[in-house]
Tab-separated table of C-alpha atoms in Angstrom:
chain	number	residue	atom	x	y	z
K	1	MET	CA	88.293	102.862	107.850
K	2	SER	CA	91.103	100.644	106.533
K	3	TYR	CA	90.998	96.922	105.889
K	4	ASP	CA	93.510	94.140	106.323
K	5	MET	CA	93.419	91.046	104.141
K	6	ALA	CA	91.038	89.340	106.522
K	7	GLY	CA	88.549	92.148	105.914
K	8	THR	CA	88.993	93.583	109.426
K	9	ALA	CA	88.322	97.314	109.667
K	10	VAL	CA	91.137	99.483	111.035
K	11	ALA	CA	90.633	103.129	112.014
K	12	ALA	CA	92.384	105.867	110.044
K	13	GLY	CA	92.823	109.470	111.134
K	14	PRO	CA	91.413	112.509	109.289
K	15	HIS	CA	93.364	115.009	107.241
K	16	GLY	CA	92.909	118.637	108.298
K	17	SER	CA	93.241	121.747	106.149
K	18	THR	CA	93.374	125.412	106.986
K	19	PRO	CA	90.491	127.656	105.811
K	20	ASP	CA	91.016	130.313	103.153
K	21	GLY	CA	92.648	133.459	104.409
K	22	THR	CA	95.132	131.851	106.795
K	23	PRO	CA	98.497	133.670	106.633
K	24	ALA	CA	100.885	131.860	104.322
K	25	PRO	CA	103.540	130.021	106.373
K	26	GLY	CA	106.454	130.524	104.016
K	27	PRO	CA	106.756	129.265	100.423
K	28	LEU	CA	103.675	128.163	98.512
K	29	ILE	CA	103.075	125.949	95.499
K	30	ALA	CA	100.407	126.796	92.940
K	31	ALA	CA	98.441	123.738	91.855
K	32	LEU	CA	96.162	122.944	88.927
K	33	ASP	CA	93.899	119.886	88.774
K	34	ILE	CA	92.502	119.439	85.263
K	35	GLY	CA	89.729	116.966	84.555
K	36	GLY	CA	86.851	116.428	82.191
K	37	THR	CA	84.320	118.303	84.318
K	38	LYS	CA	86.339	120.923	86.204
K	39	ILE	CA	89.615	122.800	86.255
K	40	ALA	CA	90.622	123.517	89.848
K	41	GLY	CA	93.365	125.744	91.145
K	42	GLY	CA	94.858	126.104	94.579
K	43	LEU	CA	97.669	127.407	96.755
K	44	VAL	CA	99.352	124.718	98.831
K	45	GLY	CA	101.921	125.105	101.596
K	46	THR	CA	105.094	123.071	101.757
K	47	ASP	CA	103.502	121.215	104.682
K	48	GLY	CA	100.640	120.063	102.428
K	49	THR	CA	98.052	122.523	103.733
K	50	LEU	CA	95.576	123.698	101.110
K	51	HIS	CA	95.211	127.436	101.759
K	52	HIS	CA	93.010	128.528	98.877
K	53	GLN	CA	91.119	126.860	96.054
K	54	LEU	CA	88.732	127.651	93.222
K	55	GLN	CA	87.382	125.913	90.168
K	56	VAL	CA	85.712	126.545	86.829
K	57	PRO	CA	83.853	124.123	84.537
K	58	THR	CA	85.953	122.422	81.893
K	59	PRO	CA	84.769	123.349	78.369
K	60	ALA	CA	85.320	119.695	77.486
K	61	ASP	CA	83.850	120.046	73.995
K	62	GLY	CA	85.817	123.196	73.240
K	63	ASP	CA	88.868	123.537	71.032
K	64	HIS	CA	92.368	123.885	72.441
K	65	HIS	CA	92.057	127.687	72.620
K	66	GLU	CA	88.869	127.555	74.723
K	67	LEU	CA	90.397	124.966	77.018
K	68	MET	CA	93.585	126.915	77.531
K	69	THR	CA	91.574	130.090	78.155
K	70	ALA	CA	89.834	128.305	81.031
K	71	VAL	CA	93.210	127.320	82.487
K	72	ASP	CA	94.408	130.921	82.120
K	73	HIS	CA	91.324	132.196	83.961
K	74	VAL	CA	92.130	129.936	86.910
K	75	LEU	CA	95.711	131.194	86.924
K	76	ASP	CA	94.439	134.775	86.698
K	77	ASP	CA	92.319	134.252	89.807
K	78	LEU	CA	95.136	132.567	91.700
K	79	ALA	CA	97.548	135.355	90.789
K	80	ARG	CA	95.163	137.918	92.287
K	81	HIS	CA	95.292	136.199	95.674
K	82	PRO	CA	97.343	138.147	98.244
K	83	HIS	CA	99.502	135.063	98.905
K	84	TRP	CA	100.591	134.735	95.252
K	85	PRO	CA	103.963	136.465	95.873
K	86	HIS	CA	104.861	133.478	98.086
K	87	VAL	CA	104.388	131.008	95.166
K	88	GLN	CA	107.663	129.400	94.090
K	89	ALA	CA	106.532	126.547	91.814
K	90	LEU	CA	103.537	125.299	89.861
K	91	GLY	CA	102.323	121.702	89.761
K	92	ILE	CA	99.764	120.381	87.278
K	93	GLY	CA	97.809	117.138	87.537
K	94	SER	CA	95.868	116.359	84.371
K	95	ALA	CA	93.561	113.698	83.065
K	96	GLY	CA	95.542	111.535	80.695
K	97	PRO	CA	97.221	110.032	78.911
K	98	VAL	CA	100.083	112.398	79.627
K	99	ASP	CA	103.679	112.457	78.465
K	100	THR	CA	105.706	114.152	81.143
K	101	ALA	CA	108.917	113.866	79.140
K	102	ARG	CA	107.421	116.052	76.415
K	103	GLY	CA	105.060	118.027	78.632
K	104	THR	CA	101.986	117.041	76.621
K	105	VAL	CA	98.499	115.791	77.465
K	106	SER	CA	95.881	113.886	75.459
K	107	PRO	CA	92.963	113.413	77.881
K	108	VAL	CA	90.452	110.831	76.724
K	109	ASN	CA	87.561	112.977	77.977
K	110	ILE	CA	88.902	116.273	76.545
K	111	PRO	CA	89.065	115.725	72.763
K	112	GLY	CA	90.273	119.268	72.046
K	113	TRP	CA	93.660	118.397	73.523
K	114	ARG	CA	95.665	115.810	71.641
K	115	GLU	CA	99.399	115.896	72.331
K	116	PHE	CA	98.728	119.393	73.603
K	117	PRO	CA	101.858	121.076	75.037
K	118	LEU	CA	100.197	121.969	78.329
K	119	ARG	CA	103.399	122.547	80.287
K	120	ASP	CA	104.779	125.034	77.748
K	121	GLU	CA	101.436	126.756	77.207
K	122	THR	CA	100.933	127.205	80.948
K	123	GLY	CA	104.417	128.664	81.169
K	124	ARG	CA	103.336	131.436	78.775
K	125	HIS	CA	100.970	132.866	81.391
K	126	PRO	CA	102.572	136.012	82.829
K	127	ALA	CA	102.076	134.873	86.427
K	128	ALA	CA	103.684	131.482	85.768
K	129	ALA	CA	106.474	132.468	83.411
K	130	HIS	CA	109.086	132.648	86.192
K	131	LEU	CA	108.024	129.404	87.927
K	132	PRO	CA	109.327	125.854	87.569
K	133	ILE	CA	106.372	123.824	86.232
K	134	THR	CA	105.852	120.111	86.852
K	135	LEU	CA	103.250	118.047	84.976
K	136	GLY	CA	101.821	114.680	85.983
K	137	GLY	CA	98.812	112.480	85.366
K	138	ASP	CA	95.860	112.754	87.719
K	139	ALA	CA	96.278	109.260	89.210
K	140	VAL	CA	99.989	109.849	89.805
K	141	ALA	CA	99.099	113.175	91.448
K	142	MET	CA	96.614	111.379	93.705
K	143	THR	CA	99.354	108.889	94.572
K	144	ALA	CA	101.759	111.711	95.402
K	145	ALA	CA	99.103	113.325	97.610
K	146	GLU	CA	98.236	110.167	99.519
K	147	HIS	CA	101.926	109.404	100.077
K	148	TRP	CA	102.664	112.956	101.219
K	149	GLN	CA	99.660	113.607	103.451
K	150	GLY	CA	97.237	110.700	103.227
K	151	ALA	CA	96.705	106.993	103.707
K	152	ALA	CA	99.944	105.911	101.986
K	153	ARG	CA	102.127	108.132	104.174
K	154	PRO	CA	103.358	105.378	106.539
K	155	TYR	CA	104.475	103.083	103.711
K	156	ARG	CA	107.640	102.849	101.601
K	157	ASN	CA	105.950	100.739	98.924
K	158	ALA	CA	102.347	101.423	97.953
K	159	LEU	CA	99.929	101.259	95.059
K	160	CYS	CA	97.312	104.024	94.912
K	161	LEU	CA	94.257	103.604	92.705
K	162	VAL	CA	91.534	105.946	91.526
K	163	VAL	CA	88.471	103.815	90.784
K	164	SER	CA	85.864	105.990	89.131
K	165	THR	CA	84.583	106.210	85.546
K	166	GLY	CA	87.912	104.584	84.714
K	167	VAL	CA	90.705	103.063	86.791
K	168	GLY	CA	93.985	104.932	87.208
K	169	ALA	CA	96.892	104.182	89.508
K	170	GLY	CA	100.364	105.174	90.607
K	171	LEU	CA	103.255	103.635	92.500
K	172	VAL	CA	105.403	104.554	95.480
K	173	LEU	CA	108.556	102.416	95.566
K	174	ASP	CA	111.347	102.612	98.150
K	175	GLY	CA	109.729	105.666	99.682
K	176	ALA	CA	109.531	107.715	96.478
K	177	LEU	CA	106.960	108.325	93.776
K	178	HIS	CA	107.737	106.186	90.717
K	179	PRO	CA	106.080	107.864	87.704
K	180	GLY	CA	108.253	106.235	85.042
K	181	THR	CA	109.788	107.792	81.953
K	182	THR	CA	106.567	109.310	80.573
K	183	GLY	CA	104.648	109.581	83.852
K	184	ASN	CA	102.482	106.492	83.298
K	185	ALA	CA	104.126	103.805	85.457
K	186	GLY	CA	101.655	101.784	87.494
K	187	HIS	CA	98.766	102.290	85.076
K	188	LEU	CA	96.879	99.358	86.537
K	189	GLY	CA	93.614	100.079	84.740
K	190	HIS	CA	95.060	98.740	81.516
K	191	ILE	CA	96.653	95.510	82.573
K	192	THR	CA	94.833	92.405	81.375
K	193	VAL	CA	93.125	90.425	84.128
K	194	ASP	CA	90.858	88.419	81.787
K	195	TYR	CA	92.683	87.311	78.659
K	196	ASN	CA	89.382	86.269	77.037
K	197	GLY	CA	87.671	89.473	78.135
K	198	ARG	CA	86.032	92.287	76.228
K	199	PRO	CA	88.059	94.407	73.818
K	200	CYS	CA	89.159	97.624	75.521
K	201	PRO	CA	89.268	101.069	73.876
K	202	CYS	CA	93.005	101.074	74.616
K	203	GLY	CA	93.417	98.296	72.021
K	204	SER	CA	93.930	95.385	74.413
K	205	ARG	CA	91.253	93.184	75.958
K	206	GLY	CA	90.131	92.097	79.402
K	207	CYS	CA	91.563	95.218	81.052
K	208	LEU	CA	90.967	95.847	84.736
K	209	GLU	CA	89.208	99.125	83.927
K	210	GLY	CA	86.613	97.245	81.904
K	211	LEU	CA	85.789	95.032	84.889
K	212	ALA	CA	86.170	97.243	87.980
K	213	SER	CA	85.377	100.856	87.044
K	214	GLY	CA	82.107	102.492	88.014
K	215	THR	CA	80.968	102.146	84.418
K	216	ALA	CA	81.795	98.430	84.494
K	217	ILE	CA	79.985	97.870	87.801
K	218	ALA	CA	76.811	99.459	86.416
K	219	ARG	CA	77.062	97.334	83.252
K	220	THR	CA	77.692	94.127	85.199
K	221	ALA	CA	74.708	94.808	87.458
K	222	ALA	CA	72.450	95.288	84.430
K	223	GLU	CA	73.767	92.112	82.809
K	224	LEU	CA	73.008	90.182	85.999
K	225	GLY	CA	69.424	91.419	85.893
K	226	TRP	CA	69.565	94.227	88.455
K	227	ARG	CA	67.006	96.946	87.812
K	228	PRO	CA	67.024	100.490	89.175
K	229	GLY	CA	64.431	101.940	91.483
K	230	PRO	CA	61.657	104.410	90.548
K	231	ASP	CA	64.206	107.174	89.957
K	232	GLY	CA	65.726	105.197	87.084
K	233	ASP	CA	69.285	105.731	88.348
K	234	THR	CA	71.519	103.063	86.802
K	235	THR	CA	74.898	104.422	87.943
K	236	ALA	CA	77.404	102.597	90.113
K	237	GLY	CA	76.298	104.834	92.980
K	238	ALA	CA	72.769	103.476	92.686
K	239	VAL	CA	74.125	99.922	92.534
K	240	ALA	CA	76.120	100.657	95.706
K	241	ARG	CA	73.023	101.892	97.523
K	242	ALA	CA	71.162	98.751	96.487
K	243	ALA	CA	74.083	96.613	97.639
K	244	HIS	CA	74.040	98.281	101.051
K	245	GLY	CA	70.350	97.431	101.165
K	246	GLY	CA	71.190	93.760	100.632
K	247	ASP	CA	70.221	93.405	96.967
K	248	PRO	CA	71.969	90.161	95.902
K	249	LEU	CA	72.475	91.222	92.272
K	250	ALA	CA	74.029	94.555	93.291
K	251	LEU	CA	76.269	92.744	95.769
K	252	ALA	CA	77.302	90.327	93.031
K	253	ALA	CA	78.253	93.225	90.729
K	254	PHE	CA	80.549	94.673	93.403
K	255	ASP	CA	81.978	91.244	94.135
K	256	HIS	CA	82.815	90.844	90.438
K	257	ALA	CA	84.635	94.200	90.406
K	258	ALA	CA	86.397	93.462	93.679
K	259	ARG	CA	87.731	90.164	92.340
K	260	ALA	CA	89.244	91.931	89.320
K	261	LEU	CA	90.786	94.619	91.523
K	262	ALA	CA	92.213	91.962	93.836
K	263	ALA	CA	93.821	90.139	90.913
K	264	GLY	CA	95.446	93.350	89.682
K	265	ILE	CA	96.652	94.418	93.123
K	266	ALA	CA	98.032	90.961	93.906
K	267	ALA	CA	99.886	90.824	90.587
K	268	THR	CA	101.440	94.223	91.286
K	269	ALA	CA	102.401	93.174	94.814
K	270	THR	CA	104.066	90.071	93.452
K	271	LEU	CA	105.999	92.133	90.915
K	272	VAL	CA	107.276	94.975	93.112
K	273	GLU	CA	106.549	93.934	96.758
K	274	LEU	CA	103.915	96.285	98.154
K	275	ASP	CA	103.068	97.151	101.739
K	276	ALA	CA	99.698	98.780	101.036
K	277	ALA	CA	97.091	99.544	98.414
K	278	VAL	CA	95.146	102.806	98.746
K	279	ILE	CA	91.873	103.102	96.858
K	280	GLY	CA	90.109	106.365	96.091
K	281	GLY	CA	87.677	107.690	93.532
K	282	GLY	CA	83.910	107.597	93.449
K	283	VAL	CA	83.637	103.802	93.579
K	284	ALA	CA	85.663	103.687	96.805
K	285	ARG	CA	82.887	105.694	98.471
K	286	ALA	CA	80.803	102.504	98.285
K	287	GLY	CA	82.697	101.475	101.423
K	288	SER	CA	82.212	98.008	102.819
K	289	VAL	CA	80.395	96.564	99.778
K	290	LEU	CA	83.642	97.088	97.870
K	291	PHE	CA	86.335	96.730	100.537
K	292	GLU	CA	85.062	93.594	102.257
K	293	PRO	CA	84.952	91.401	99.108
K	294	LEU	CA	88.177	93.044	97.928
K	295	ALA	CA	89.998	91.991	101.107
K	296	ARG	CA	88.546	88.487	100.825
K	297	HIS	CA	89.589	88.032	97.191
K	298	LEU	CA	92.995	89.595	97.802
K	299	ALA	CA	93.680	86.933	100.407
K	300	ASP	CA	92.972	84.324	97.694
K	301	TYR	CA	95.289	85.926	95.120
K	302	ALA	CA	98.126	87.351	97.244
K	303	THR	CA	99.282	83.990	98.606
K	304	LEU	CA	103.061	84.222	98.539
K	305	ALA	CA	104.659	84.976	101.897
K	306	PHE	CA	106.017	88.367	100.816
K	307	THR	CA	102.568	89.549	99.668
K	308	ARG	CA	100.411	88.441	102.595
K	309	HIS	CA	101.116	91.475	104.780
K	310	LEU	CA	99.605	93.854	102.197
K	311	THR	CA	96.886	96.069	103.704
K	312	LEU	CA	94.034	97.959	102.040
K	313	HIS	CA	93.118	101.557	102.822
K	314	PRO	CA	90.498	103.969	101.534
K	315	ALA	CA	92.094	107.170	100.243
K	316	ARG	CA	92.037	109.895	102.884
K	317	LEU	CA	92.227	113.213	101.041
K	318	GLY	CA	89.007	113.056	99.030
K	319	THR	CA	88.423	115.845	96.538
K	320	ASP	CA	91.489	117.756	97.796
K	321	ALA	CA	93.831	115.025	96.534
K	322	GLY	CA	94.126	116.468	93.022
K	323	LEU	CA	95.419	119.852	94.168
K	324	ILE	CA	97.557	118.513	97.007
K	325	GLY	CA	98.977	115.925	94.620
K	326	ALA	CA	99.762	118.489	91.929
K	327	ALA	CA	101.651	120.452	94.579
K	328	ALA	CA	103.446	117.304	95.713
K	329	LEU	CA	104.684	116.758	92.149
K	330	ALA	CA	106.223	120.240	92.189
K	331	LEU	CA	107.642	120.063	95.716
K	332	PRO	CA	111.049	118.612	94.694
K	333	HIS	CA	111.478	121.468	92.211
K	334	LEU	CA	111.210	124.369	94.656
K	335	PRO	CA	114.186	126.703	94.402
K	336	ALA	CA	116.822	126.131	97.059
K	337	ARG	CA	116.294	128.456	100.021
K	338	PRO	CA	119.233	130.706	100.908
């Protein structure tokens, strides 16, 4: 479902994908989605169809050699697929920070990579050596995916957020992805929404991520006095289940996060004039206990005439967004067809 600023639910259509083994309809893009728990690879058509995918665990505590070996194994498996000869570009979405100008990554949750030259190292793989390679951050990749094939597709100006352990975001402006010089434009998780707030690991304080992430929701619930059930689960998912059951403290924790998100979205809409905000990530799966207070608070913050038409949408592509988004980043770099 999608939500307008009055909190009214609006239906949204599903995204379909073709099962593995479907004949490749022309050129393909190889895609890598690199995160703290998994490294996924896929083959994506130029129409956004995900034809094949696989994943391996991320050796998050490994050194840079172990990590790159895992990436190479995914590329090895992709290169063995019968459709690999159709691949004409490679897109990579990685946990960040990233620096797309330099082709480096320094993921917070992968300490073995600090200013690691991922784009160049990937290009050393024999199967990728002849391909144009495009690198982007994971939230920007999600934004590219949702604009290409998902909930942001109808809009020329959109903000797409990943609300999970942290908060990442990306921008679509005037119908095009706007990653910025280093690939970090729209990084909403680290704008200050509470100038007297907690210090943030980024060095600032009162950041949106520290108020609205899944980690923050679980902490807020505990501070309000919420206690888990017999299973002892204290995660944001458990808080969401309690909120759906009507627990007032769990509902208050989600309301607190929704208010912070609304302030950040409204500020962005005021700055760049948005048509829509698309919200994905694990916290978005909480559904109405997040989206209903978010729509209500957004109506309080987005009060100028040119911001009032902004609509809210849950992300549509789910776990496929990382691979589809990595492919979307590479799409403009396909070789010209004769």
